[in-house]
Amino acid sequence: DAKTTQPPSMDCAEGRAANLPCNHSTISGNEYVYWYRQIHSQGPQYIIHGLKNNETNEMASLIITEDRKSSTLILPHATLRDTAVYYCIVGSQGGYQKVTFGTGTKLQVIP
Amino acid sequence: GAVVSQHPSWVICKSGTSVKIECRSLDFQATTMFWYRQFPKQSLMLMATSNEGSKATYEQGVEKDKFLINHASLTLSTLTVTSAHPEDSSFYICSAREPGQGPQLAFFGQGTRLTVV
């Protein structure tokens, strides 16, 4: 599995957009970019994923660069409940996934 | 999406005793489940892969005799921490996903907080 690099922490003002970057320069052609988050003392929660096109759902948007070596997760209007550790993971669909977590980004949403 | 549930959510046990944690797939059959451990302010670390009807596969450095995994049915995997010590205190998380279940990498349980006193 490709390795990912994320900043260890970020702050964001409540109501503003939170932009969380991720580098995955060794991603292979059939690997997707996944984002999960973990609120304190809970299991990881799926947010969004993409292959090469930008994606949007009710939780967030995912912007993937054309060379696929990096991506950005965007929370358009951050709330205090978005305070969590955000993990960027690359992996292939199908089969049994042994998910490897990096260090993630601790996002603190400030009132 | 699919639901994975763990029980208990938290447990406190005395040093030297054993503790069993259950991981259930509620609405799908899981031939493979994964167990993770997470220490405070650290990321999730994969401990082992649980395979229904066969022995679990442990990651390097994880003691198989201390962390007993039993995957006796297609909806249940258990992790037993034997002779627990304070250093085993951690947050334990399981996950599962079957082929054809859609795009998510895995479905995670809510985690079990183990405190050994």
mmCIF file of C-alpha atoms in Angstrom:
data_model
loop_
_atom_site.group_PDB
_atom_site.id
_atom_site.type_symbol
_atom_site.label_atom_id
_atom_site.label_comp_id
_atom_site.label_asym_id
_atom_site.label_seq_id
_atom_site.Cartn_x
_atom_site.Cartn_y
_atom_site.Cartn_z
ATOM 1 C CA ASP A 1 0.000 0.000 0.000
ATOM 2 C CA ALA A 2 1.147 3.505 -0.777
ATOM 3 C CA LYS A 3 2.316 5.660 2.098
ATOM 4 C CA THR A 4 0.626 8.942 2.896
ATOM 5 C CA THR A 5 1.933 12.097 4.550
ATOM 6 C CA GLN A 6 -0.258 14.533 6.413
ATOM 7 C CA PRO A 7 0.411 17.522 8.658
ATOM 8 C CA PRO A 8 0.102 16.505 12.305
ATOM 9 C CA SER A 9 -2.344 19.220 13.266
ATOM 10 C CA MET A 10 -4.461 22.079 11.964
ATOM 11 C CA ASP A 11 -6.822 24.652 13.420
ATOM 12 C CA CYS A 12 -9.922 25.984 11.735
ATOM 13 C CA ALA A 13 -12.408 28.615 12.801
ATOM 14 C CA GLU A 14 -15.959 27.421 13.202
ATOM 15 C CA GLY A 15 -17.993 28.101 10.069
ATOM 16 C CA ARG A 16 -14.965 28.373 7.862
ATOM 17 C CA ALA A 17 -13.755 25.814 5.353
ATOM 18 C CA ALA A 18 -11.212 23.305 6.589
ATOM 19 C CA ASN A 19 -8.727 22.175 3.960
ATOM 20 C CA LEU A 20 -6.753 19.084 4.916
ATOM 21 C CA PRO A 21 -3.878 18.124 2.609
ATOM 22 C CA CYS A 22 -2.421 14.690 1.961
ATOM 23 C CA ASN A 23 0.574 13.596 -0.054
ATOM 24 C CA HIS A 24 0.545 10.138 -1.617
ATOM 25 C CA SER A 25 3.274 10.346 -4.226
ATOM 26 C CA THR A 26 3.697 6.564 -4.545
ATOM 27 C CA ILE A 27 0.045 5.837 -5.259
ATOM 28 C CA SER A 28 -0.438 3.240 -7.971
ATOM 29 C CA GLY A 29 -2.894 3.353 -10.833
ATOM 30 C CA ASN A 30 -5.591 1.196 -9.304
ATOM 31 C CA GLU A 31 -5.458 2.692 -5.819
ATOM 32 C CA TYR A 32 -8.115 5.001 -4.491
ATOM 33 C CA VAL A 33 -7.726 7.818 -2.004
ATOM 34 C CA TYR A 34 -9.901 7.354 1.072
ATOM 35 C CA TRP A 35 -10.560 9.703 3.947
ATOM 36 C CA TYR A 36 -11.686 8.561 7.366
ATOM 37 C CA ARG A 37 -11.957 10.483 10.579
ATOM 38 C CA GLN A 38 -11.836 9.427 14.189
ATOM 39 C CA ILE A 39 -13.594 11.409 16.834
ATOM 40 C CA HIS A 40 -12.141 10.898 20.284
ATOM 41 C CA SER A 41 -12.728 7.395 21.661
ATOM 42 C CA GLN A 42 -14.731 6.232 18.658
ATOM 43 C CA GLY A 43 -14.004 3.979 15.699
ATOM 44 C CA PRO A 44 -12.968 5.483 12.360
ATOM 45 C CA GLN A 45 -15.781 6.935 10.268
ATOM 46 C CA TYR A 46 -15.768 6.917 6.471
ATOM 47 C CA ILE A 47 -15.935 10.335 4.843
ATOM 48 C CA ILE A 48 -15.256 10.125 1.131
ATOM 49 C CA HIS A 49 -13.077 8.492 -1.484
ATOM 50 C CA GLY A 50 -11.954 9.066 -5.063
ATOM 51 C CA LEU A 51 -9.789 7.699 -7.844
ATOM 52 C CA LYS A 52 -8.874 10.676 -9.991
ATOM 53 C CA ASN A 53 -11.913 12.913 -10.315
ATOM 54 C CA ASN A 54 -12.973 15.360 -7.669
ATOM 55 C CA GLU A 55 -15.757 14.059 -5.474
ATOM 56 C CA THR A 56 -18.390 15.632 -3.254
ATOM 57 C CA ASN A 57 -20.873 14.176 -0.823
ATOM 58 C CA GLU A 58 -22.932 15.468 2.063
ATOM 59 C CA MET A 59 -19.941 15.474 4.378
ATOM 60 C CA ALA A 60 -17.067 16.815 2.330
ATOM 61 C CA SER A 61 -15.343 17.395 -0.980
ATOM 62 C CA LEU A 62 -12.225 15.661 -2.210
ATOM 63 C CA ILE A 63 -9.863 17.342 -4.620
ATOM 64 C CA ILE A 64 -7.257 15.083 -6.245
ATOM 65 C CA THR A 65 -4.424 16.582 -8.259
ATOM 66 C CA GLU A 66 -4.084 15.593 -11.879
ATOM 67 C CA ASP A 67 -0.940 13.560 -11.198
ATOM 68 C CA ARG A 68 -2.761 11.923 -8.245
ATOM 69 C CA LYS A 69 0.214 12.491 -5.988
ATOM 70 C CA SER A 70 -1.734 14.601 -3.537
ATOM 71 C CA SER A 71 -5.244 15.410 -2.476
ATOM 72 C CA THR A 72 -7.181 17.791 -0.260
ATOM 73 C CA LEU A 73 -10.195 17.070 1.871
ATOM 74 C CA ILE A 74 -12.480 20.054 2.229
ATOM 75 C CA LEU A 75 -15.027 20.456 4.994
ATOM 76 C CA PRO A 76 -16.944 23.458 3.651
ATOM 77 C CA HIS A 77 -18.348 24.811 6.911
ATOM 78 C CA ALA A 78 -16.523 23.301 9.837
ATOM 79 C CA THR A 79 -18.407 22.831 13.100
ATOM 80 C CA LEU A 80 -17.150 21.945 16.554
ATOM 81 C CA ARG A 81 -18.307 18.374 15.935
ATOM 82 C CA ASP A 82 -15.778 18.116 13.123
ATOM 83 C CA THR A 83 -12.936 18.196 15.638
ATOM 84 C CA ALA A 84 -11.253 14.849 15.064
ATOM 85 C CA VAL A 85 -8.213 13.099 13.628
ATOM 86 C CA TYR A 86 -8.488 12.820 9.862
ATOM 87 C CA TYR A 87 -6.762 9.941 8.088
ATOM 88 C CA CYS A 88 -5.890 9.850 4.408
ATOM 89 C CA ILE A 89 -5.478 6.269 3.198
ATOM 90 C CA VAL A 90 -4.769 4.795 -0.200
ATOM 91 C CA GLY A 91 -5.975 1.344 -1.141
ATOM 92 C CA SER A 92 -7.497 -0.838 -3.784
ATOM 93 C CA GLN A 93 -11.157 -1.701 -3.970
ATOM 94 C CA GLY A 94 -12.232 -5.281 -3.749
ATOM 95 C CA GLY A 95 -10.837 -8.145 -1.789
ATOM 96 C CA TYR A 96 -10.001 -8.048 1.885
ATOM 97 C CA GLN A 97 -8.473 -4.791 2.932
ATOM 98 C CA LYS A 98 -5.805 -4.678 5.579
ATOM 99 C CA VAL A 99 -6.014 -0.961 6.153
ATOM 100 C CA THR A 100 -2.812 0.768 7.209
ATOM 101 C CA PHE A 101 -3.254 4.024 9.080
ATOM 102 C CA GLY A 102 -0.732 6.826 8.998
ATOM 103 C CA THR A 103 -0.447 9.448 11.698
ATOM 104 C CA GLY A 104 -3.362 11.549 10.421
ATOM 105 C CA THR A 105 -4.128 15.227 10.988
ATOM 106 C CA LYS A 106 -5.644 16.405 14.234
ATOM 107 C CA LEU A 107 -8.172 19.071 13.236
ATOM 108 C CA GLN A 108 -9.227 21.415 15.988
ATOM 109 C CA VAL A 109 -12.260 23.542 15.168
ATOM 110 C CA ILE A 110 -12.176 26.713 17.218
ATOM 111 C CA PRO A 111 -15.330 28.593 18.273
ATOM 112 C CA GLY B 1 -23.707 1.027 5.082
ATOM 113 C CA ALA B 2 -22.707 -2.186 6.787
ATOM 114 C CA VAL B 3 -22.521 -2.212 10.570
ATOM 115 C CA VAL B 4 -19.790 -3.625 12.745
ATOM 116 C CA SER B 5 -20.421 -3.666 16.478
ATOM 117 C CA GLN B 6 -18.078 -4.258 19.389
ATOM 118 C CA HIS B 7 -18.850 -5.301 22.923
ATOM 119 C CA PRO B 8 -18.152 -4.094 25.474
ATOM 120 C CA SER B 9 -17.510 -0.419 24.767
ATOM 121 C CA TRP B 10 -15.275 -0.235 27.788
ATOM 122 C CA VAL B 11 -13.972 -2.659 30.379
ATOM 123 C CA ILE B 12 -11.834 -2.436 33.492
ATOM 124 C CA CYS B 13 -10.069 -5.547 34.688
ATOM 125 C CA LYS B 14 -7.540 -6.513 37.287
ATOM 126 C CA SER B 15 -3.987 -7.279 36.359
ATOM 127 C CA GLY B 16 -3.516 -10.973 35.632
ATOM 128 C CA THR B 17 -7.058 -11.647 34.492
ATOM 129 C CA SER B 18 -8.287 -12.248 30.952
ATOM 130 C CA VAL B 19 -10.695 -10.102 29.005
ATOM 131 C CA LYS B 20 -12.732 -10.991 25.946
ATOM 132 C CA ILE B 21 -13.821 -8.433 23.368
ATOM 133 C CA GLU B 22 -16.441 -9.280 20.758
ATOM 134 C CA CYS B 23 -16.705 -7.967 17.213
ATOM 135 C CA ARG B 24 -19.879 -8.650 15.278
ATOM 136 C CA SER B 25 -20.914 -7.926 11.727
ATOM 137 C CA LEU B 26 -24.592 -7.124 12.140
ATOM 138 C CA ASP B 27 -25.919 -7.165 8.621
ATOM 139 C CA PHE B 28 -23.374 -9.097 6.620
ATOM 140 C CA GLN B 29 -21.205 -12.153 6.877
ATOM 141 C CA ALA B 30 -17.546 -11.491 7.396
ATOM 142 C CA THR B 31 -15.058 -14.203 6.565
ATOM 143 C CA THR B 32 -12.252 -11.847 7.497
ATOM 144 C CA MET B 33 -12.045 -9.316 10.294
ATOM 145 C CA PHE B 34 -9.169 -7.169 11.465
ATOM 146 C CA TRP B 35 -8.129 -6.162 14.962
ATOM 147 C CA TYR B 36 -6.357 -2.897 15.722
ATOM 148 C CA ARG B 37 -4.892 -1.398 18.873
ATOM 149 C CA GLN B 38 -4.550 2.294 19.542
ATOM 150 C CA PHE B 39 -2.554 3.857 22.361
ATOM 151 C CA PRO B 40 -3.296 7.416 23.499
ATOM 152 C CA LYS B 41 -2.426 10.068 20.931
ATOM 153 C CA GLN B 42 -1.218 7.432 18.492
ATOM 154 C CA SER B 43 -2.613 5.995 15.289
ATOM 155 C CA LEU B 44 -4.321 2.650 14.856
ATOM 156 C CA MET B 45 -1.915 -0.257 14.613
ATOM 157 C CA LEU B 46 -3.018 -3.495 12.986
ATOM 158 C CA MET B 47 -2.640 -6.430 15.360
ATOM 159 C CA ALA B 48 -4.020 -9.377 13.456
ATOM 160 C CA THR B 49 -6.244 -10.659 10.707
ATOM 161 C CA SER B 50 -9.028 -12.932 11.886
ATOM 162 C CA ASN B 51 -10.125 -15.638 9.473
ATOM 163 C CA GLU B 52 -13.345 -17.590 9.894
ATOM 164 C CA GLY B 53 -12.662 -21.222 10.519
ATOM 165 C CA SER B 54 -8.878 -20.923 10.549
ATOM 166 C CA LYS B 55 -6.044 -19.468 12.558
ATOM 167 C CA ALA B 56 -5.550 -15.770 12.800
ATOM 168 C CA THR B 57 -2.586 -14.086 11.168
ATOM 169 C CA TYR B 58 -0.650 -11.847 13.540
ATOM 170 C CA GLU B 59 1.422 -8.816 12.665
ATOM 171 C CA GLN B 60 5.073 -8.779 13.560
ATOM 172 C CA GLY B 61 5.630 -8.120 17.236
ATOM 173 C CA VAL B 62 2.137 -9.117 18.368
ATOM 174 C CA GLU B 63 2.130 -12.050 20.780
ATOM 175 C CA LYS B 64 -0.343 -14.625 19.541
ATOM 176 C CA ASP B 65 -0.458 -16.418 22.887
ATOM 177 C CA LYS B 66 -1.376 -13.225 24.654
ATOM 178 C CA PHE B 67 -3.957 -11.968 22.190
ATOM 179 C CA LEU B 68 -6.136 -14.949 21.357
ATOM 180 C CA ILE B 69 -8.401 -14.534 18.376
ATOM 181 C CA ASN B 70 -11.333 -16.809 17.623
ATOM 182 C CA HIS B 71 -13.444 -16.364 14.504
ATOM 183 C CA ALA B 72 -15.884 -19.195 15.017
ATOM 184 C CA SER B 73 -18.753 -17.875 12.907
ATOM 185 C CA LEU B 74 -19.271 -15.635 9.930
ATOM 186 C CA THR B 75 -20.558 -12.822 12.097
ATOM 187 C CA LEU B 76 -18.395 -12.992 15.202
ATOM 188 C CA SER B 77 -14.726 -12.626 16.001
ATOM 189 C CA THR B 78 -13.418 -12.423 19.552
ATOM 190 C CA LEU B 79 -10.174 -11.048 20.911
ATOM 191 C CA THR B 80 -9.120 -12.317 24.320
ATOM 192 C CA VAL B 81 -6.370 -10.469 26.134
ATOM 193 C CA THR B 82 -4.878 -13.097 28.420
ATOM 194 C CA SER B 83 -3.115 -12.327 31.682
ATOM 195 C CA ALA B 84 -3.685 -8.650 31.131
ATOM 196 C CA HIS B 85 -1.212 -6.114 32.468
ATOM 197 C CA PRO B 86 -1.440 -2.339 32.727
ATOM 198 C CA GLU B 87 0.585 -1.950 29.534
ATOM 199 C CA ASP B 88 -2.221 -3.736 27.676
ATOM 200 C CA SER B 89 -4.524 -0.842 28.486
ATOM 201 C CA SER B 90 -5.515 0.528 25.120
ATOM 202 C CA PHE B 91 -8.339 1.181 22.671
ATOM 203 C CA TYR B 92 -9.092 -1.930 20.618
ATOM 204 C CA ILE B 93 -10.937 -1.621 17.302
ATOM 205 C CA CYS B 94 -12.134 -4.214 14.831
ATOM 206 C CA SER B 95 -13.064 -3.868 11.189
ATOM 207 C CA ALA B 96 -14.562 -5.986 8.441
ATOM 208 C CA ARG B 97 -15.503 -5.786 4.816
ATOM 209 C CA GLU B 98 -16.506 -8.366 2.280
ATOM 210 C CA PRO B 99 -15.924 -8.193 -1.469
ATOM 211 C CA GLY B 100 -18.809 -6.595 -3.285
ATOM 212 C CA GLN B 101 -19.846 -4.490 -0.319
ATOM 213 C CA GLY B 102 -19.316 -1.224 -2.070
ATOM 214 C CA PRO B 103 -16.526 1.308 -2.180
ATOM 215 C CA GLN B 104 -15.572 1.665 1.465
ATOM 216 C CA LEU B 105 -12.221 0.222 2.439
ATOM 217 C CA ALA B 106 -13.594 -1.198 5.644
ATOM 218 C CA PHE B 107 -16.336 -0.869 8.236
ATOM 219 C CA PHE B 108 -15.130 -0.217 11.751
ATOM 220 C CA GLY B 109 -16.539 -1.018 15.131
ATOM 221 C CA GLN B 110 -16.941 1.687 17.740
ATOM 222 C CA GLY B 111 -13.972 0.441 19.700
ATOM 223 C CA THR B 112 -13.417 -1.029 23.159
ATOM 224 C CA ARG B 113 -11.515 0.857 25.843
ATOM 225 C CA LEU B 114 -9.580 -1.594 28.022
ATOM 226 C CA THR B 115 -8.143 -0.418 31.308
ATOM 227 C CA VAL B 116 -6.061 -2.858 33.330
ATOM 228 C CA VAL B 117 -5.582 -1.905 36.958
#
